[in-house]
Coordinates of C-alpha atoms in Angstrom, one line a residue:
Chain A
M1 CA -63.1 6.2 31.6
T2 CA -66.3 8.1 31.4
I3 CA -69.6 7.0 32.9
W4 CA -70.9 6.3 29.4
G5 CA -67.9 4.1 28.8
I6 CA -68.5 2.1 32.0
I7 CA -72.2 1.7 31.1
Q8 CA -71.2 0.6 27.7
L9 CA -68.9 -2.0 29.2
F10 CA -71.6 -3.4 31.4
L11 CA -74.1 -3.4 28.6
K12 CA -71.8 -5.3 26.3
A13 CA -70.8 -7.7 29.0
F14 CA -74.4 -8.3 29.9
L15 CA -75.4 -8.7 26.2
I16 CA -72.5 -11.0 25.3
G17 CA -72.8 -13.1 28.5
N18 CA -76.5 -13.7 28.1
L19 CA -76.4 -14.3 24.3
I20 CA -73.6 -16.8 24.8
M21 CA -75.8 -18.6 27.4
V22 CA -78.6 -18.7 24.9
V23 CA -76.2 -20.1 22.3
F24 CA -75.1 -22.7 24.8
A25 CA -78.7 -23.8 25.3
M26 CA -79.1 -24.1 21.6
M27 CA -75.8 -25.9 21.3
T28 CA -77.1 -28.8 23.4
W29 CA -79.9 -29.1 21.0
I30 CA -77.8 -28.6 17.9
E31 CA -75.2 -31.1 19.0
R32 CA -77.8 -33.8 19.8
R33 CA -79.6 -33.3 16.5
L34 CA -76.5 -33.2 14.4
L35 CA -75.1 -36.3 16.1
S36 CA -78.4 -38.0 15.3
F37 CA -78.2 -37.0 11.7
F38 CA -74.8 -38.5 11.6
Q39 CA -76.2 -41.7 12.9
Y40 CA -79.3 -42.0 10.7
R41 CA -81.5 -40.8 13.6
L42 CA -83.7 -37.8 14.1
G43 CA -82.7 -36.6 17.6
P44 CA -84.9 -34.6 20.0
N45 CA -87.8 -33.2 17.9
R46 CA -90.7 -33.4 20.3
V47 CA -90.5 -30.4 22.5
G48 CA -91.6 -27.4 20.5
P49 CA -91.0 -26.9 16.8
F50 CA -88.2 -29.2 15.7
G51 CA -87.5 -29.9 19.4
L52 CA -86.2 -26.3 19.8
L53 CA -87.5 -26.1 23.3
Q54 CA -85.7 -29.2 24.4
P55 CA -82.9 -27.1 26.2
I56 CA -85.7 -25.4 28.2
A57 CA -87.1 -28.7 29.2
D58 CA -83.7 -30.0 30.2
L59 CA -83.1 -26.8 32.1
L60 CA -86.4 -27.1 34.0
K61 CA -85.6 -30.7 34.9
L62 CA -82.1 -29.8 36.2
I63 CA -83.3 -26.8 38.1
R64 CA -85.9 -28.8 39.9
K65 CA -83.4 -31.3 41.1
E66 CA -82.0 -31.1 44.6
N67 CA -78.7 -29.2 45.0
F68 CA -77.1 -32.4 46.2
A69 CA -73.6 -33.4 47.2
P70 CA -72.6 -36.8 48.5
R71 CA -71.5 -37.0 52.1
Q72 CA -67.9 -38.0 51.4
V73 CA -67.1 -35.0 49.2
S74 CA -65.2 -31.9 50.2
Q75 CA -68.3 -29.7 50.4
V76 CA -66.8 -26.3 49.6
L77 CA -64.6 -27.4 46.7
H78 CA -67.4 -29.6 45.3
L79 CA -69.5 -26.5 45.0
A80 CA -66.8 -24.2 44.0
A81 CA -65.4 -26.3 41.1
P82 CA -68.3 -26.0 38.7
I83 CA -68.8 -22.3 39.4
F84 CA -65.1 -21.7 38.9
T85 CA -65.1 -23.6 35.6
L86 CA -68.1 -21.8 34.4
F87 CA -66.6 -18.5 35.3
C88 CA -63.4 -19.2 33.4
A89 CA -65.2 -20.5 30.4
L90 CA -67.4 -17.4 30.3
A91 CA -64.5 -15.0 30.9
V92 CA -62.9 -16.0 27.6
F93 CA -65.7 -14.4 25.7
A94 CA -64.7 -11.0 27.0
V95 CA -61.9 -10.9 24.4
I96 CA -63.5 -12.6 21.5
P97 CA -64.1 -10.1 18.7
F98 CA -67.5 -11.0 17.3
G99 CA -67.5 -7.8 15.3
Q100 CA -64.9 -5.1 15.0
E101 CA -66.8 -2.6 13.1
D102 CA -68.4 0.4 14.8
W103 CA -72.1 0.4 14.7
N104 CA -73.6 3.6 13.4
L105 CA -77.2 2.9 14.1
F106 CA -79.7 5.7 13.8
G107 CA -77.1 8.3 14.5
W108 CA -75.8 6.4 17.6
H109 CA -72.2 5.5 17.5
T110 CA -72.0 2.3 19.4
P111 CA -68.7 0.5 20.2
P112 CA -67.6 -2.7 18.4
F113 CA -69.2 -5.9 19.4
M114 CA -66.6 -7.3 21.8
A115 CA -66.6 -6.9 25.5
A116 CA -63.0 -5.8 26.1
D117 CA -60.3 -5.0 23.5
L118 CA -57.4 -6.1 25.7
N119 CA -53.9 -5.7 24.3
V120 CA -52.9 -9.1 25.8
A121 CA -56.2 -10.7 24.8
V122 CA -54.6 -13.9 23.5
L123 CA -52.8 -14.4 26.8
F124 CA -56.0 -13.7 28.7
A125 CA -58.0 -16.2 26.6
L126 CA -55.4 -18.9 26.9
A127 CA -55.0 -18.3 30.6
M128 CA -58.7 -18.5 31.2
N129 CA -58.9 -21.6 29.1
G130 CA -56.2 -23.2 31.1
L131 CA -57.6 -22.1 34.4
G132 CA -60.9 -23.7 33.5
G133 CA -59.1 -27.0 33.6
Y134 CA -58.5 -26.4 37.3
G135 CA -62.2 -26.5 37.9
V136 CA -62.3 -30.0 36.3
I137 CA -59.4 -31.2 38.3
V138 CA -60.6 -29.7 41.6
G139 CA -64.1 -31.0 41.0
G140 CA -62.7 -34.5 40.4
W141 CA -60.5 -34.3 43.5
A142 CA -63.2 -32.9 45.7
S143 CA -65.6 -35.6 44.7
N144 CA -63.5 -38.1 46.7
S145 CA -64.4 -41.0 44.4
K146 CA -62.0 -43.1 42.3
Y147 CA -63.7 -42.5 39.0
A148 CA -63.9 -38.8 39.5
L149 CA -60.3 -38.8 40.6
L150 CA -59.2 -40.8 37.6
G151 CA -61.1 -38.3 35.4
A152 CA -59.4 -35.4 37.0
L153 CA -56.0 -37.1 36.7
R154 CA -56.6 -37.6 33.0
A155 CA -57.8 -34.0 32.5
C156 CA -54.7 -32.8 34.3
A157 CA -52.3 -34.7 32.2
Q158 CA -54.2 -34.0 29.0
L159 CA -54.4 -30.3 29.7
I160 CA -50.7 -30.0 30.2
S161 CA -49.9 -32.0 27.1
Y162 CA -52.2 -30.3 24.7
E163 CA -52.0 -26.7 26.1
I164 CA -48.5 -26.6 24.9
T165 CA -49.4 -27.7 21.4
L166 CA -52.3 -25.4 21.3
T167 CA -50.2 -22.4 22.1
L168 CA -47.4 -23.4 19.7
A169 CA -50.0 -23.9 17.0
M170 CA -51.2 -20.3 17.5
L171 CA -47.7 -18.9 17.7
P172 CA -47.1 -18.5 13.9
V173 CA -50.1 -16.2 13.7
L174 CA -48.8 -14.2 16.7
M175 CA -45.4 -13.9 15.0
M176 CA -46.9 -12.7 11.7
T177 CA -49.1 -10.1 13.3
S178 CA -46.6 -9.3 16.1
S179 CA -49.5 -8.5 18.4
L180 CA -51.4 -10.2 21.2
S181 CA -54.6 -8.2 20.6
M182 CA -57.5 -10.1 19.2
T183 CA -58.6 -7.2 17.0
D184 CA -55.1 -6.9 15.5
I185 CA -55.0 -10.6 14.9
A186 CA -58.4 -10.7 13.3
S187 CA -57.4 -8.2 10.7
G188 CA -53.7 -9.2 10.7
H189 CA -53.9 -11.1 7.5
L190 CA -54.3 -7.9 5.6
G191 CA -50.7 -7.1 6.3
W192 CA -49.5 -10.2 4.5
S193 CA -50.0 -11.0 0.8
M194 CA -49.4 -13.5 -1.9
G195 CA -49.3 -11.2 -4.9
S196 CA -52.3 -9.0 -4.4
W197 CA -54.1 -11.7 -2.4
H198 CA -54.5 -11.4 1.4
P199 CA -55.3 -14.9 2.4
W200 CA -56.4 -15.8 5.9
F201 CA -53.8 -17.3 8.2
I202 CA -55.1 -20.8 7.5
V203 CA -53.3 -20.5 4.1
W204 CA -50.1 -19.3 5.7
A205 CA -50.2 -21.8 8.5
P206 CA -52.2 -24.9 7.4
L207 CA -50.2 -27.2 9.7
G208 CA -50.8 -24.7 12.6
F209 CA -54.5 -24.8 11.8
G210 CA -54.6 -28.6 11.8
L211 CA -52.7 -28.8 15.1
F212 CA -54.9 -26.1 16.6
L213 CA -58.0 -28.1 15.6
L214 CA -56.7 -31.2 17.3
A215 CA -55.4 -29.4 20.4
A216 CA -58.7 -27.5 20.6
L217 CA -60.6 -30.8 20.7
A218 CA -58.4 -31.9 23.6
E219 CA -58.6 -28.5 25.3
A220 CA -62.4 -28.5 25.1
N221 CA -62.5 -32.1 26.4
R222 CA -64.3 -33.2 23.2
A223 CA -64.4 -36.6 21.6
P224 CA -62.1 -38.2 20.6
F225 CA -60.1 -36.6 23.5
D226 CA -62.8 -36.7 26.1
H227 CA -60.8 -38.8 28.5
A228 CA -61.7 -36.7 31.5
E229 CA -65.3 -37.7 31.1
A230 CA -65.0 -41.1 29.3
E231 CA -68.4 -42.3 30.3
Q232 CA -67.7 -45.9 29.1
E233 CA -64.7 -46.3 31.3
L234 CA -65.0 -43.8 34.2
V235 CA -68.8 -43.6 34.6
G236 CA -68.8 -39.9 34.2
G237 CA -65.2 -39.0 34.9
F238 CA -64.8 -35.8 36.9
H239 CA -68.5 -35.2 37.1
T240 CA -69.5 -38.6 38.3
E241 CA -70.6 -37.2 41.7
Y242 CA -72.4 -34.2 40.3
G243 CA -76.0 -33.7 39.6
G244 CA -78.6 -31.1 39.1
L245 CA -77.4 -27.5 38.5
R246 CA -73.9 -28.3 39.5
Y247 CA -73.6 -30.8 36.7
A248 CA -75.3 -28.3 34.4
A249 CA -72.6 -25.8 35.2
F250 CA -69.9 -28.3 34.1
A251 CA -71.8 -29.1 30.9
N252 CA -72.3 -25.4 30.3
A253 CA -68.6 -24.8 30.8
E254 CA -67.8 -27.6 28.4
Y255 CA -69.9 -26.1 25.6
L256 CA -68.7 -22.6 26.4
H257 CA -65.1 -23.9 26.0
L258 CA -66.1 -25.3 22.6
L259 CA -67.6 -22.0 21.5
A260 CA -64.7 -20.0 22.9
I261 CA -62.1 -22.1 21.2
S262 CA -64.1 -21.9 18.0
G263 CA -64.1 -18.1 18.3
I264 CA -60.4 -18.1 18.9
G265 CA -59.9 -20.3 15.9
V266 CA -62.0 -18.1 13.7
T267 CA -60.0 -15.0 14.9
F268 CA -56.7 -16.7 14.3
F269 CA -57.1 -18.8 11.2
L270 CA -60.2 -17.8 9.4
G271 CA -59.7 -14.0 9.2
G272 CA -62.0 -13.0 12.0
T273 CA -64.9 -11.0 10.6
S274 CA -63.5 -10.6 7.1
V275 CA -65.5 -11.9 4.1
P276 CA -63.5 -13.0 1.1
G277 CA -64.3 -10.9 -2.0
L278 CA -65.7 -8.2 0.2
D279 CA -62.8 -5.9 0.9
D280 CA -64.9 -3.0 2.1
P281 CA -68.0 -4.2 3.8
A282 CA -68.7 -0.6 4.8
G283 CA -69.6 0.0 1.1
V284 CA -72.7 -2.3 1.4
M285 CA -75.5 0.0 2.2
L286 CA -79.1 -0.8 2.9
G287 CA -81.6 2.1 3.3
G288 CA -78.8 4.5 4.0
L289 CA -77.3 2.3 6.8
S290 CA -74.0 0.6 6.5
M291 CA -74.4 -3.1 6.8
A292 CA -70.8 -3.6 7.8
P293 CA -71.4 -4.5 11.4
L294 CA -74.1 -7.0 10.5
I295 CA -71.9 -8.5 7.8
A296 CA -69.0 -8.7 10.2
L297 CA -71.1 -10.4 13.0
G298 CA -72.7 -12.7 10.5
S299 CA -69.5 -13.9 8.9
F300 CA -67.9 -14.4 12.3
L301 CA -70.9 -16.5 13.5
V302 CA -71.0 -18.5 10.3
K303 CA -67.3 -19.3 10.6
M304 CA -67.9 -20.3 14.3
A305 CA -70.7 -22.5 13.1
F306 CA -68.3 -24.2 10.7
F307 CA -65.9 -25.0 13.6
I308 CA -68.7 -26.3 15.7
F309 CA -70.1 -28.5 12.9
L310 CA -66.6 -29.8 12.4
F311 CA -66.2 -30.7 16.1
I312 CA -69.6 -32.5 16.1
W313 CA -68.7 -34.3 12.9
I314 CA -65.4 -35.4 14.4
R315 CA -67.2 -36.5 17.6
A316 CA -69.7 -38.5 15.5
T317 CA -66.8 -40.3 13.6
L318 CA -63.8 -40.9 15.8
P319 CA -63.7 -43.3 18.7
R320 CA -61.8 -42.3 21.9
L321 CA -58.1 -42.8 21.8
R322 CA -56.4 -45.2 24.2
Y323 CA -54.9 -43.1 26.9
D324 CA -51.3 -43.9 26.4
R325 CA -51.7 -43.2 22.7
L326 CA -53.2 -39.9 23.5
M327 CA -50.1 -39.0 25.4
R328 CA -47.8 -40.4 22.7
F329 CA -49.7 -38.5 20.0
G330 CA -49.5 -35.3 22.0
W331 CA -45.9 -35.4 22.9
K332 CA -44.3 -37.4 20.1
A333 CA -46.4 -36.2 17.1
M334 CA -48.1 -33.0 17.7
L335 CA -45.5 -31.2 19.8
P336 CA -42.6 -31.8 17.3
L337 CA -44.8 -30.8 14.4
A338 CA -45.9 -27.6 16.2
T339 CA -42.3 -26.8 17.0
L340 CA -41.3 -27.4 13.4
Q341 CA -43.9 -25.1 12.0
V342 CA -43.0 -22.4 14.5
L343 CA -39.4 -22.6 13.2
V344 CA -40.6 -22.4 9.6
T345 CA -42.8 -19.5 10.2
A346 CA -40.1 -17.8 12.2
T347 CA -37.8 -18.0 9.2
I348 CA -40.4 -16.6 6.9
V349 CA -41.3 -13.8 9.2
S350 CA -37.6 -12.9 9.9
Q351 CA -36.9 -12.8 6.2
G352 CA -40.0 -10.6 5.6
W353 CA -41.3 -12.8 2.8
G354 CA -44.9 -12.1 1.9
K355 CA -44.9 -8.9 4.0
G356 CA -46.9 -6.1 2.6
Chain B
M1 CA -40.2 -44.1 7.5
R2 CA -42.7 -45.5 9.9
P3 CA -44.0 -42.2 11.4
I4 CA -44.4 -40.8 7.9
T5 CA -46.4 -43.7 6.5
G6 CA -48.3 -43.7 9.8
V7 CA -49.4 -40.1 9.2
F8 CA -50.6 -40.9 5.7
R9 CA -52.4 -44.0 6.9
G10 CA -54.0 -42.2 9.7
T11 CA -55.1 -39.3 7.5
K12 CA -56.5 -41.7 5.0
N13 CA -58.4 -43.8 7.5
T14 CA -59.8 -40.7 9.2
S15 CA -60.9 -39.3 5.9
V16 CA -62.7 -42.5 5.1
G17 CA -64.4 -42.4 8.4
M18 CA -65.4 -38.8 8.1
A19 CA -66.8 -39.4 4.6
T20 CA -68.8 -42.3 5.9
T21 CA -70.4 -40.2 8.7
L22 CA -71.0 -37.4 6.2
R23 CA -72.9 -39.8 3.9
A24 CA -75.0 -40.8 6.9
F25 CA -75.6 -37.1 7.6
F26 CA -77.1 -36.5 4.2
G27 CA -78.7 -40.0 4.1
K28 CA -82.2 -40.8 4.9
N29 CA -82.8 -41.4 8.6
I30 CA -84.5 -44.6 9.8
T31 CA -86.3 -43.2 12.8
E32 CA -90.0 -44.1 13.0
Q33 CA -92.0 -41.3 14.5
Y34 CA -93.9 -43.8 16.7
P35 CA -97.2 -42.4 17.8
E36 CA -97.9 -40.9 14.4
V37 CA -96.3 -43.6 12.3
K38 CA -96.6 -47.2 13.3
H39 CA -94.5 -49.9 12.2
P40 CA -96.6 -52.1 9.9
V41 CA -96.9 -55.7 11.2
M42 CA -97.0 -58.8 9.1
P43 CA -100.4 -60.3 8.4
R44 CA -99.9 -63.2 10.7
F45 CA -98.5 -61.1 13.5
R46 CA -99.8 -62.4 16.8
G47 CA -101.2 -59.4 18.8
R48 CA -104.3 -58.8 20.9
H49 CA -107.0 -61.5 20.7
K50 CA -110.3 -61.0 18.9
L51 CA -113.5 -63.0 19.5
H52 CA -115.6 -63.4 16.4
R53 CA -119.2 -63.5 15.5
H54 CA -121.1 -65.3 12.8
A55 CA -122.5 -63.2 10.0
N56 CA -125.8 -63.2 11.7
G57 CA -124.4 -61.7 14.9
L58 CA -124.2 -64.8 17.0
E59 CA -121.0 -65.5 18.8
K60 CA -118.9 -68.2 17.5
C61 CA -117.6 -69.2 20.9
V62 CA -119.5 -72.0 22.5
G63 CA -117.7 -71.9 25.8
C64 CA -115.9 -75.2 25.5
S65 CA -112.8 -74.0 27.3
L66 CA -110.4 -75.8 25.0
C67 CA -108.5 -72.5 24.6
A68 CA -108.1 -72.3 28.3
A69 CA -106.9 -75.9 28.4
A70 CA -104.4 -75.2 25.6
C71 CA -103.1 -72.0 27.1
P72 CA -99.6 -72.6 28.5
A73 CA -99.7 -69.3 30.4
D74 CA -103.0 -70.2 31.9
C75 CA -104.4 -66.7 31.2
I76 CA -107.8 -67.5 29.8
R77 CA -110.8 -68.0 32.0
V78 CA -114.1 -69.2 30.5
V79 CA -117.4 -69.7 32.3
A80 CA -120.0 -71.4 30.1
D81 CA -123.8 -71.3 30.3
E82 CA -126.6 -72.9 28.3
N83 CA -128.3 -71.0 25.5
T84 CA -132.0 -70.7 25.8
D85 CA -134.5 -69.6 23.3
D86 CA -135.0 -66.3 25.2
N87 CA -131.3 -65.7 25.4
R88 CA -129.5 -67.1 22.4
V89 CA -125.9 -65.8 22.4
S90 CA -124.0 -68.3 20.4
A91 CA -124.7 -70.6 17.5
G92 CA -124.0 -73.7 19.6
E93 CA -125.6 -75.3 22.6
R94 CA -123.7 -73.3 25.1
Y95 CA -122.0 -69.9 25.2
A96 CA -119.4 -68.2 27.3
T97 CA -120.9 -65.9 29.9
V98 CA -117.4 -65.0 31.1
Y99 CA -114.5 -64.9 28.8
E100 CA -111.4 -63.2 30.2
I101 CA -107.8 -63.0 29.0
N102 CA -105.2 -61.7 31.3
M103 CA -103.0 -59.8 28.8
S104 CA -100.2 -59.4 31.3
R105 CA -99.8 -63.2 31.4
C106 CA -100.5 -64.0 27.7
I107 CA -97.4 -65.0 25.8
F108 CA -99.1 -64.6 22.4
C109 CA -98.3 -68.2 21.4
G110 CA -101.5 -68.6 19.4
Y111 CA -102.3 -72.1 20.9
C112 CA -105.8 -70.8 21.8
E113 CA -106.7 -70.1 18.2
M114 CA -105.3 -73.5 17.2
A115 CA -107.3 -75.2 19.9
C116 CA -110.6 -73.5 19.0
P117 CA -112.9 -75.8 17.0
F118 CA -115.0 -72.9 15.8
D119 CA -112.4 -70.3 14.9
A120 CA -114.0 -68.2 17.5
I121 CA -110.7 -66.7 18.8
T122 CA -107.9 -65.4 16.7
L123 CA -104.9 -63.3 17.5
G124 CA -105.2 -59.9 15.9
N125 CA -102.6 -57.3 14.9
D126 CA -103.2 -54.9 17.7
W127 CA -100.0 -54.6 19.7
E128 CA -100.4 -51.4 21.7
L129 CA -101.4 -53.1 25.0
A130 CA -99.4 -51.2 27.5
D131 CA -101.4 -49.8 30.4
L132 CA -100.8 -48.2 33.7
N133 CA -102.8 -50.6 35.8
R134 CA -102.8 -54.4 36.1
D135 CA -106.5 -54.5 36.5
Q136 CA -106.9 -53.0 33.1
M137 CA -104.8 -55.8 31.6
I138 CA -107.6 -58.3 32.1
Y139 CA -109.6 -58.1 28.8
T140 CA -113.2 -59.0 29.2
K141 CA -115.5 -60.6 26.6
S142 CA -117.0 -57.3 25.5
M143 CA -113.5 -55.9 24.9
L144 CA -112.4 -58.9 23.0
L145 CA -115.6 -59.0 20.9
A146 CA -115.3 -55.4 20.0
D147 CA -113.2 -54.3 17.1
P148 CA -109.8 -53.2 18.2
P149 CA -109.9 -49.4 18.8
T150 CA -109.2 -47.4 15.6
S151 CA -107.9 -44.6 17.7
D152 CA -106.3 -45.1 21.1
R153 CA -105.4 -42.7 23.9
Y154 CA -101.8 -42.3 22.7
G155 CA -102.7 -40.8 19.3
M156 CA -103.8 -42.2 16.0
N157 CA -103.8 -46.0 16.0
R158 CA -103.3 -46.7 12.4
R159 CA -103.3 -50.5 11.7
A160 CA -101.3 -51.0 8.7
V161 CA -102.3 -54.5 7.9
T162 CA -105.4 -56.2 9.1
L163 CA -106.8 -59.6 8.9
D164 CA -110.2 -58.4 7.8
G165 CA -109.2 -58.5 4.1
D166 CA -108.7 -62.2 3.9
G167 CA -112.2 -62.9 5.3
L168 CA -111.2 -64.6 8.5
D169 CA -113.5 -62.3 10.4
S170 CA -116.6 -63.7 8.8
A171 CA -115.3 -67.1 7.9
L172 CA -117.4 -69.9 9.0
P173 CA -116.6 -73.6 9.0
V174 CA -117.5 -74.6 5.4
W175 CA -120.2 -77.0 6.5
L176 CA -122.0 -74.2 8.3
E177 CA -121.7 -71.5 5.7
E178 CA -124.8 -72.3 3.7
T179 CA -127.0 -72.8 6.7
V180 CA -125.9 -69.6 8.3
A181 CA -126.3 -67.7 5.1
R182 CA -129.9 -69.0 4.8
E183 CA -130.7 -68.3 8.4
S184 CA -129.3 -64.8 8.4
G185 CA -131.4 -64.0 5.3
E186 CA -134.5 -65.1 7.2
R187 CA -133.6 -63.3 10.4
S188 CA -132.6 -60.0 8.9
G189 CA -134.2 -57.3 10.9
T190 CA -134.9 -59.5 13.8
D191 CA -131.3 -60.2 14.9
P192 CA -131.5 -61.8 18.3
T193 CA -128.4 -59.9 19.6
G194 CA -129.7 -56.6 18.2
R195 CA -126.8 -56.3 15.9
K196 CA -126.9 -55.7 12.2
G197 CA -125.3 -58.6 10.4
K198 CA -121.7 -58.2 10.3
S199 CA -119.9 -58.7 7.0

C-alpha cells in the first residue's frame, strides 16, 4: 500500500467517523421530534432553529457532569464497557458502502465513499455488532446492581436469540450474491432478474426483509425489544449506574447500532446505492461533472432515513413485549421462518432460477 | 391452525396500530407554545386579585377587613385609617393604608370578593404568579391597584379574556352610580388622587 493509499484510508476513516458522530447527534433530535409528532406533540424546538441545537445543549450538559462511578462497581470494567460498546458500534461503519462510485472531482480521482472494502465485510459487521453486546453485558455486570444485572442478563439472552435470526435473514442475499463483500452485495441484485427487471433483494426475499427488520430492532435494543434498558421495569437496565459521558457513550452506541443496522439493511435489501429507473447514474452530468457519486450517496442516505423513520415509527407504536413472549417469538416464530426461507432460497439458487 | 391465525391477527393488529400513529404523525399537534401563546382562561377564572377604583379615581376599598375575615387561608392583611379632607383616598369614611395579599398562601377561593360590600376586590384573570422569592409573593396595595402587567418578564403576557369588557372594573353599586357620575363631572381636572377618571 502506497503512502497515498494510507493517507486516503485515514482521511476516509476520519471523515466517516466524524460525520457519523454528527449524524448521531442529529439522530437524538430527529428521534425526539418524530416521536413527538407521533404523539401529537412538538418535541424539542427551543434551542436554535427548530431545536436543531438541542444535541449540542445535551452534549454540553453531559460533558459538564462529573465522570462518576458508584463505589460498589468494578471500576475498570465500568469504564471500559461504554468505550468498548462505542468502539464496536463505530467499527461497523468501516464496511458500510455509502457510495461505491469513484469520485472524479476536478480531475482528482478519489476512492469510493466507504472506509474499507473488506472481502469478509458482512462477517466483520456482524461480529462487531455482536461484540457490541458484550459492552452492554459487561457494563451491566460491572455496575454491581440488580437492575443493571437484570438488564445485562436480558441483553445477553436477547442477543443470542436474535443474532441467529438476523444472520439467517441475511443468508438468502449472501447465497444469491455468493459473496461476503458489501460492495458485491450492494450491486448483487443486478445479477438476478425477473424478465428484464433487476429488482432489489427485498423482492426476492420479502420474508427475509421482514425478519431482518424485527431482528434488527432486537439487535439495536430498540422498542419494542428494548428489554435491556426497560426503564419502566429496570430503572435504566444496564446503564442504571451510568451518568455523564459514560452514559452518553452508551446512548451513542445505541444510535450508532441503529444507523449501522440501517446501513446493512439498505445494502442487503434495498439495493445499496442503486436508484430504480436510473440504470447508469454516470450518465447524469452537471456542468461537465458526473453526478454519479452524489446520486449514489444521496440514494443510500435516503434509504437509510427510510429505515430510521420506520424504526422510530415502530417505537412510537408498539409496546414492549413481555420477556417470555420475546423469547418465544424469537425461538418459535422467527427462527423457524428464517430457516424456512433459507431453504426456499437455497432451492432457487441451486436451480439457477432468475439467474442472469 | 393457531400459529397461522395468530400471524394474521398479529399482523392486522400491528397494522392498525401503525396506521393510528401515522395518522397522529400527520395530525395537528396539541402543544401550546407557552410563553408566546397562552391558554385562554374562562371569564370567571379566579386569578390574581385586583383592587378597584371608582370612576372618579377614589378607591372603592373602605378598609373594613371583611375580606380578611372571610379569607380561609388568612392571607389578607388590612390596616385601615380615616379619610380626611386633605387626604381623601376612598369614597367611604375610612380607607386601607395597608392592603397586602400573600399570594403564596392564597387559595383563590374568591370568598374575599364575595365578602366585599363595595366590590372593591375581585379576582382577575392573571395567573402567571410564579416568582423566585417568597418576599415577592406578598402583593402590596399599589401592586393590586395597578392593572395586571400587559407584558411580564417571561415574554409577552397576552390576556386572552379580560373582565374589563363586562364593566366590572367601573361598576359601582347602583345606588351610588348617579352620585358618583355627578361628582366626577364636577371634579374633572381636580382629581384628588391626581388620576384621570378611569373608565
